JSON list of C-alpha atoms in Angstrom, two decimals:
[
{"chain": "A", "resi": 180, "resn": "MET", "atom": "CA", "xyz": [-7.93, 12.62, 5.96]},
{"chain": "A", "resi": 181, "resn": "THR", "atom": "CA", "xyz": [-6.58, 10.27, 3.49]},
{"chain": "A", "resi": 182, "resn": "PHE", "atom": "CA", "xyz": [-5.70, 6.22, 3.59]},
{"chain": "A", "resi": 183, "resn": "VAL", "atom": "CA", "xyz": [-2.14, 5.07, 3.56]},
{"chain": "A", "resi": 184, "resn": "VAL", "atom": "CA", "xyz": [-0.46, 1.79, 2.38]},
{"chain": "A", "resi": 185, "resn": "ALA", "atom": "CA", "xyz": [2.11, 0.63, 5.46]},
{"chain": "A", "resi": 186, "resn": "ASP", "atom": "CA", "xyz": [4.91, -1.64, 5.69]},
{"chain": "A", "resi": 187, "resn": "ASN", "atom": "CA", "xyz": [2.93, -5.01, 5.40]},
{"chain": "A", "resi": 188, "resn": "CYS", "atom": "CA", "xyz": [2.23, -4.36, 1.80]},
{"chain": "A", "resi": 189, "resn": "ILE", "atom": "CA", "xyz": [5.84, -4.66, 0.78]},
{"chain": "A", "resi": 190, "resn": "ARG", "atom": "CA", "xyz": [6.74, -7.80, -1.07]},
{"chain": "A", "resi": 191, "resn": "CYS", "atom": "CA", "xyz": [3.21, -8.62, -0.69]},
{"chain": "A", "resi": 192, "resn": "LYS", "atom": "CA", "xyz": [1.39, -6.38, -3.10]},
{"chain": "A", "resi": 193, "resn": "TYR", "atom": "CA", "xyz": [-1.83, -8.45, -3.59]},
{"chain": "A", "resi": 194, "resn": "MET", "atom": "CA", "xyz": [-4.08, -5.68, -5.14]},
{"chain": "A", "resi": 195, "resn": "ASP", "atom": "CA", "xyz": [-7.46, -6.65, -4.18]},
{"chain": "A", "resi": 196, "resn": "CYS", "atom": "CA", "xyz": [-7.67, -3.19, -3.01]},
{"chain": "A", "resi": 197, "resn": "VAL", "atom": "CA", "xyz": [-7.18, -1.88, -6.57]},
{"chain": "A", "resi": 198, "resn": "GLU", "atom": "CA", "xyz": [-10.16, -3.55, -7.71]},
{"chain": "A", "resi": 199, "resn": "VAL", "atom": "CA", "xyz": [-12.84, -1.63, -5.45]},
{"chain": "A", "resi": 200, "resn": "CYS", "atom": "CA", "xyz": [-11.01, 1.86, -5.38]},
{"chain": "A", "resi": 201, "resn": "PRO", "atom": "CA", "xyz": [-13.61, 4.24, -7.40]},
{"chain": "A", "resi": 202, "resn": "VAL", "atom": "CA", "xyz": [-10.82, 6.62, -8.29]},
{"chain": "A", "resi": 203, "resn": "ASP", "atom": "CA", "xyz": [-7.89, 4.83, -9.24]},
{"chain": "A", "resi": 204, "resn": "CYS", "atom": "CA", "xyz": [-5.83, 6.40, -6.26]},
{"chain": "A", "resi": 205, "resn": "PHE", "atom": "CA", "xyz": [-3.51, 3.44, -6.07]},
{"chain": "A", "resi": 206, "resn": "ARG", "atom": "CA", "xyz": [-0.02, 3.53, -7.90]},
{"chain": "A", "resi": 207, "resn": "GLU", "atom": "CA", "xyz": [1.85, 0.60, -8.18]},
{"chain": "A", "resi": 208, "resn": "GLY", "atom": "CA", "xyz": [5.98, 0.38, -7.94]},
{"chain": "A", "resi": 209, "resn": "PRO", "atom": "CA", "xyz": [8.31, -2.79, -8.08]},
{"chain": "A", "resi": 210, "resn": "ASN", "atom": "CA", "xyz": [6.90, -4.46, -4.80]},
{"chain": "A", "resi": 211, "resn": "MET", "atom": "CA", "xyz": [4.67, -2.36, -3.16]},
{"chain": "A", "resi": 212, "resn": "LEU", "atom": "CA", "xyz": [1.59, -0.19, -4.07]},
{"chain": "A", "resi": 213, "resn": "VAL", "atom": "CA", "xyz": [1.09, 3.25, -2.27]},
{"chain": "A", "resi": 214, "resn": "ILE", "atom": "CA", "xyz": [-2.21, 5.55, -2.43]},
{"chain": "A", "resi": 215, "resn": "ASP", "atom": "CA", "xyz": [-1.98, 9.03, -3.94]},
{"chain": "A", "resi": 216, "resn": "PRO", "atom": "CA", "xyz": [-3.31, 11.37, -1.09]},
{"chain": "A", "resi": 217, "resn": "ASP", "atom": "CA", "xyz": [-4.34, 13.80, -3.62]},
{"chain": "A", "resi": 218, "resn": "GLU", "atom": "CA", "xyz": [-6.92, 11.43, -5.44]},
{"chain": "A", "resi": 219, "resn": "CYS", "atom": "CA", "xyz": [-8.10, 9.43, -2.43]},
{"chain": "A", "resi": 220, "resn": "ILE", "atom": "CA", "xyz": [-11.68, 10.30, -1.47]},
{"chain": "A", "resi": 221, "resn": "ASP", "atom": "CA", "xyz": [-11.46, 8.56, 1.81]},
{"chain": "A", "resi": 222, "resn": "CYS", "atom": "CA", "xyz": [-14.12, 6.00, 1.16]},
{"chain": "A", "resi": 223, "resn": "ASN", "atom": "CA", "xyz": [-12.84, 3.12, 2.94]},
{"chain": "A", "resi": 224, "resn": "LEU", "atom": "CA", "xyz": [-13.37, 0.53, 0.45]},
{"chain": "A", "resi": 225, "resn": "CYS", "atom": "CA", "xyz": [-9.90, -0.50, 0.24]},
{"chain": "A", "resi": 226, "resn": "VAL", "atom": "CA", "xyz": [-9.56, -1.31, 3.62]},
{"chain": "A", "resi": 227, "resn": "PRO", "atom": "CA", "xyz": [-11.44, -4.63, 4.15]},
{"chain": "A", "resi": 228, "resn": "GLU", "atom": "CA", "xyz": [-10.31, -5.76, 0.88]},
{"chain": "A", "resi": 229, "resn": "CYS", "atom": "CA", "xyz": [-6.45, -6.08, 1.89]},
{"chain": "A", "resi": 230, "resn": "PRO", "atom": "CA", "xyz": [-5.56, -9.50, 3.21]},
{"chain": "A", "resi": 231, "resn": "ALA", "atom": "CA", "xyz": [-2.42, -8.31, 4.34]},
{"chain": "A", "resi": 232, "resn": "ASP", "atom": "CA", "xyz": [-3.99, -5.62, 6.63]},
{"chain": "A", "resi": 233, "resn": "ALA", "atom": "CA", "xyz": [-1.54, -3.06, 4.92]},
{"chain": "A", "resi": 234, "resn": "ILE", "atom": "CA", "xyz": [-4.07, 0.17, 4.69]},
{"chain": "A", "resi": 235, "resn": "PHE", "atom": "CA", "xyz": [-4.95, 2.31, 7.46]},
{"chain": "A", "resi": 236, "resn": "GLU", "atom": "CA", "xyz": [-7.01, 5.69, 7.76]},
{"chain": "A", "resi": 237, "resn": "GLU", "atom": "CA", "xyz": [-4.01, 8.28, 8.25]},
{"chain": "A", "resi": 238, "resn": "ASP", "atom": "CA", "xyz": [-5.46, 8.95, 12.08]},
{"chain": "A", "resi": 239, "resn": "ASP", "atom": "CA", "xyz": [-5.29, 4.97, 12.69]},
{"chain": "A", "resi": 240, "resn": "LEU", "atom": "CA", "xyz": [-1.66, 4.69, 11.49]},
{"chain": "A", "resi": 241, "resn": "PRO", "atom": "CA", "xyz": [0.53, 2.79, 14.30]},
{"chain": "A", "resi": 242, "resn": "GLU", "atom": "CA", "xyz": [3.13, 5.41, 15.70]},
{"chain": "A", "resi": 243, "resn": "ASP", "atom": "CA", "xyz": [5.87, 3.39, 13.89]},
{"chain": "A", "resi": 244, "resn": "GLN", "atom": "CA", "xyz": [4.14, 3.19, 10.83]},
{"chain": "A", "resi": 245, "resn": "LYS", "atom": "CA", "xyz": [3.76, 7.23, 10.67]},
{"chain": "A", "resi": 246, "resn": "HIS", "atom": "CA", "xyz": [6.81, 7.58, 8.22]},
{"chain": "A", "resi": 247, "resn": "PHE", "atom": "CA", "xyz": [4.73, 5.95, 5.61]},
{"chain": "A", "resi": 248, "resn": "ILE", "atom": "CA", "xyz": [2.32, 8.96, 5.15]},
{"chain": "A", "resi": 249, "resn": "ALA", "atom": "CA", "xyz": [5.00, 10.87, 3.52]},
{"chain": "A", "resi": 250, "resn": "LEU", "atom": "CA", "xyz": [6.59, 7.97, 1.70]},
{"chain": "A", "resi": 251, "resn": "ASN", "atom": "CA", "xyz": [2.86, 7.14, 0.26]},
{"chain": "A", "resi": 252, "resn": "ALA", "atom": "CA", "xyz": [2.84, 11.01, -1.11]},
{"chain": "A", "resi": 253, "resn": "GLU", "atom": "CA", "xyz": [6.38, 10.89, -2.57]},
{"chain": "A", "resi": 254, "resn": "LEU", "atom": "CA", "xyz": [6.20, 7.61, -4.19]},
{"chain": "A", "resi": 255, "resn": "ALA", "atom": "CA", "xyz": [2.57, 8.55, -5.85]},
{"chain": "A", "resi": 256, "resn": "LYS", "atom": "CA", "xyz": [4.30, 11.09, -7.77]},
{"chain": "A", "resi": 257, "resn": "LYS", "atom": "CA", "xyz": [6.86, 8.61, -9.03]},
{"chain": "A", "resi": 258, "resn": "TRP", "atom": "CA", "xyz": [4.72, 5.16, -9.79]},
{"chain": "A", "resi": 259, "resn": "PRO", "atom": "CA", "xyz": [2.02, 4.79, -12.49]},
{"chain": "A", "resi": 260, "resn": "THR", "atom": "CA", "xyz": [-1.48, 4.42, -11.73]},
{"chain": "A", "resi": 261, "resn": "ILE", "atom": "CA", "xyz": [-3.22, 0.95, -11.33]},
{"chain": "A", "resi": 262, "resn": "SER", "atom": "CA", "xyz": [-6.60, 0.21, -11.93]},
{"chain": "A", "resi": 263, "resn": "VAL", "atom": "CA", "xyz": [-6.43, -3.48, -12.70]},
{"chain": "A", "resi": 264, "resn": "LYS", "atom": "CA", "xyz": [-5.69, -6.42, -10.27]},
{"chain": "A", "resi": 265, "resn": "LYS", "atom": "CA", "xyz": [-2.65, -8.28, -11.23]},
{"chain": "A", "resi": 266, "resn": "PRO", "atom": "CA", "xyz": [-1.49, -11.59, -9.38]},
{"chain": "A", "resi": 267, "resn": "ALA", "atom": "CA", "xyz": [0.43, -11.22, -6.42]},
{"chain": "A", "resi": 268, "resn": "PRO", "atom": "CA", "xyz": [4.06, -12.29, -6.25]},
{"chain": "A", "resi": 269, "resn": "GLU", "atom": "CA", "xyz": [4.45, -16.11, -5.85]},
{"chain": "A", "resi": 270, "resn": "ASP", "atom": "CA", "xyz": [5.90, -15.53, -2.14]},
{"chain": "A", "resi": 271, "resn": "ALA", "atom": "CA", "xyz": [3.57, -13.04, -0.93]},
{"chain": "A", "resi": 272, "resn": "ASP", "atom": "CA", "xyz": [2.05, -15.35, 1.74]},
{"chain": "A", "resi": 273, "resn": "ASP", "atom": "CA", "xyz": [5.47, -15.80, 3.22]},
{"chain": "A", "resi": 274, "resn": "TRP", "atom": "CA", "xyz": [6.17, -12.25, 3.51]},
{"chain": "A", "resi": 275, "resn": "LYS", "atom": "CA", "xyz": [2.21, -11.26, 4.71]},
{"chain": "A", "resi": 276, "resn": "ASN", "atom": "CA", "xyz": [3.39, -10.97, 8.14]},
{"chain": "A", "resi": 277, "resn": "THR", "atom": "CA", "xyz": [6.83, -10.42, 8.09]},
{"chain": "A", "resi": 278, "resn": "PRO", "atom": "CA", "xyz": [7.60, -7.37, 10.35]},
{"chain": "A", "resi": 279, "resn": "ASP", "atom": "CA", "xyz": [9.98, -4.17, 9.65]},
{"chain": "A", "resi": 280, "resn": "LYS", "atom": "CA", "xyz": [10.05, -4.67, 5.93]},
{"chain": "A", "resi": 281, "resn": "LEU", "atom": "CA", "xyz": [10.90, -1.19, 4.97]},
{"chain": "A", "resi": 282, "resn": "GLN", "atom": "CA", "xyz": [14.55, -2.22, 4.23]},
{"chain": "A", "resi": 283, "resn": "TYR", "atom": "CA", "xyz": [13.03, -4.24, 1.26]},
{"chain": "A", "resi": 284, "resn": "LEU", "atom": "CA", "xyz": [11.21, -1.36, -0.57]},
{"chain": "A", "resi": 285, "resn": "GLU", "atom": "CA", "xyz": [12.20, -1.34, -4.11]},
{"chain": "A", "resi": 286, "resn": "ARG", "atom": "CA", "xyz": [11.99, 2.29, -5.63]}
]
């Protein structure tokens, strides 16, 4: 089992999760983070740290978010590792609870 970053991270990208990850499994894209499923050790440390509640255990992903399993795996191969927290976007709080943000994902 692995953990998955879902829709609510898009345009929020708070990065609190990055600081607690013991294996540096997060990858950074322009406006979202993803988890590399090959690196994740299923420790669950990141889940309670996410202010946007955007990280789920694979089996607990809401049905309408299941496509993020493949998306995390795909983008983790393309995006660089991030292991140091950076500031969130200035408008992150405005986007925090916006539904259906996949259309805003920048690859």
